[in-house]
Amino acid sequence: GQNIDQPTEMTATEGAIVQINCTYQTSGFNGLFWYQQHAGEAPTFLSYNVLDGLEEKGRFSSFLSRSKGYSYLLLKELQMKDSASYLCAVSAGNNRKLIWGLGTSLAVNP
Amino acid sequence: EAQVTQNPRYLITVTGKKLTVTCSQNMNHEYMSWYRQDPGLGLRQIYYSMNVEVTDKGDVPEGYKVSRKEKRNFPLILESPSPNQTSLYFCASSQTGRGYTFGSGTRLTVV
């Protein structure tokens, strides 16, 4: 079957670095997304990885290893506003359906 | 401004009373989807559309209908809402089926 796993909760300190992992099992892999979602709000796009390696975008970076079915989102210089849920999603199949993880709730403490 | 607009933002209704949640995008995107989000269950796809007049069921289509008569609009119809359809609903669109842009969400309560 198709499955995405990510930790349910994480805690980190303001100014620190945190890595949120995502493992997946899908067929017809097209790409992997990371979204940020604040409570009660819409998910917002953070990154999209198609090829193996690290994509850096400001304080956020995302890594993909297709052979291992593994990705991580790296958040640097954490700020209080980074407290949110981080969703991993994989695009699979010809219809590019998104398969979503349940999200990792990140709490950034002062 | 490029956006996906959903209406209403909040809705309380009674069981069995037909309702429509509207979704419109101004980016000329081909792909559109409806999701519901429930605690502990994450985002689940209800229906999706790859183009005008092309729609297909997602993971949880029961009790919902959609239509895609024009590219910009993708309304979600609940013919006879029930309490188990109380949820937070999101519409999303994408040009290539890659990065989706989400609407602000509709919080629906069915009593």
PDB file of C-alpha atoms in Angstrom, chain B residues 61-104:
ATOM      1  CA  PRO B  61     -16.157  10.687  -1.888  1.00  0.00           C
ATOM      2  CA  GLU B  62     -19.288   9.286  -0.213  1.00  0.00           C
ATOM      3  CA  GLY B  63     -21.882  11.934   0.462  1.00  0.00           C
ATOM      4  CA  TYR B  64     -20.260  14.542  -1.780  1.00  0.00           C
ATOM      5  CA  LYS B  65     -20.636  15.713  -5.363  1.00  0.00           C
ATOM      6  CA  VAL B  66     -18.561  18.069  -7.489  1.00  0.00           C
ATOM      7  CA  SER B  67     -18.741  19.647 -10.905  1.00  0.00           C
ATOM      8  CA  ARG B  68     -16.199  21.353 -13.145  1.00  0.00           C
ATOM      9  CA  LYS B  69     -18.152  23.197 -15.814  1.00  0.00           C
ATOM     10  CA  GLU B  70     -15.533  25.892 -16.171  1.00  0.00           C
ATOM     11  CA  LYS B  71     -11.869  25.985 -15.381  1.00  0.00           C
ATOM     12  CA  ARG B  72     -11.948  28.459 -12.516  1.00  0.00           C
ATOM     13  CA  ASN B  73     -14.764  26.972 -10.436  1.00  0.00           C
ATOM     14  CA  PHE B  74     -14.990  23.683  -8.570  1.00  0.00           C
ATOM     15  CA  PRO B  75     -17.951  23.656  -6.165  1.00  0.00           C
ATOM     16  CA  LEU B  76     -18.437  20.966  -3.521  1.00  0.00           C
ATOM     17  CA  ILE B  77     -22.025  19.859  -3.002  1.00  0.00           C
ATOM     18  CA  LEU B  78     -23.427  18.047   0.001  1.00  0.00           C
ATOM     19  CA  GLU B  79     -26.870  16.841  -1.064  1.00  0.00           C
ATOM     20  CA  SER B  80     -27.904  15.616   2.385  1.00  0.00           C
ATOM     21  CA  PRO B  81     -25.321  16.590   4.994  1.00  0.00           C
ATOM     22  CA  SER B  82     -24.881  14.416   8.066  1.00  0.00           C
ATOM     23  CA  PRO B  83     -23.037  15.091  11.344  1.00  0.00           C
ATOM     24  CA  ASN B  84     -20.082  12.919  10.258  1.00  0.00           C
ATOM     25  CA  GLN B  85     -19.400  15.504   7.555  1.00  0.00           C
ATOM     26  CA  THR B  86     -18.568  18.078  10.185  1.00  0.00           C
ATOM     27  CA  SER B  87     -14.999  18.970   9.257  1.00  0.00           C
ATOM     28  CA  LEU B  88     -12.571  21.565   7.950  1.00  0.00           C
ATOM     29  CA  TYR B  89     -12.670  21.611   4.148  1.00  0.00           C
ATOM     30  CA  PHE B  90      -9.998  22.883   1.787  1.00  0.00           C
ATOM     31  CA  CYS B  91     -10.068  23.501  -1.928  1.00  0.00           C
ATOM     32  CA  ALA B  92      -6.718  23.511  -3.738  1.00  0.00           C
ATOM     33  CA  SER B  93      -5.498  24.130  -7.270  1.00  0.00           C
ATOM     34  CA  SER B  94      -2.328  23.497  -9.247  1.00  0.00           C
ATOM     35  CA  GLN B  95      -1.153  24.107 -12.771  1.00  0.00           C
ATOM     36  CA  THR B  96       0.877  20.934 -13.146  1.00  0.00           C
ATOM     37  CA  GLY B  97      -0.338  18.768 -10.264  1.00  0.00           C
ATOM     38  CA  ARG B  98       2.805  19.758  -8.442  1.00  0.00           C
ATOM     39  CA  GLY B  99       2.631  22.562  -5.893  1.00  0.00           C
ATOM     40  CA  TYR B 100      -0.943  23.093  -4.791  1.00  0.00           C
ATOM     41  CA  THR B 101      -2.298  26.442  -3.622  1.00  0.00           C
ATOM     42  CA  PHE B 102      -4.950  26.070  -0.940  1.00  0.00           C
ATOM     43  CA  GLY B 103      -8.002  28.134  -0.191  1.00  0.00           C
ATOM     44  CA  SER B 104      -8.520  29.535   3.306  1.00  0.00           C
TER      45      SER B 104
END
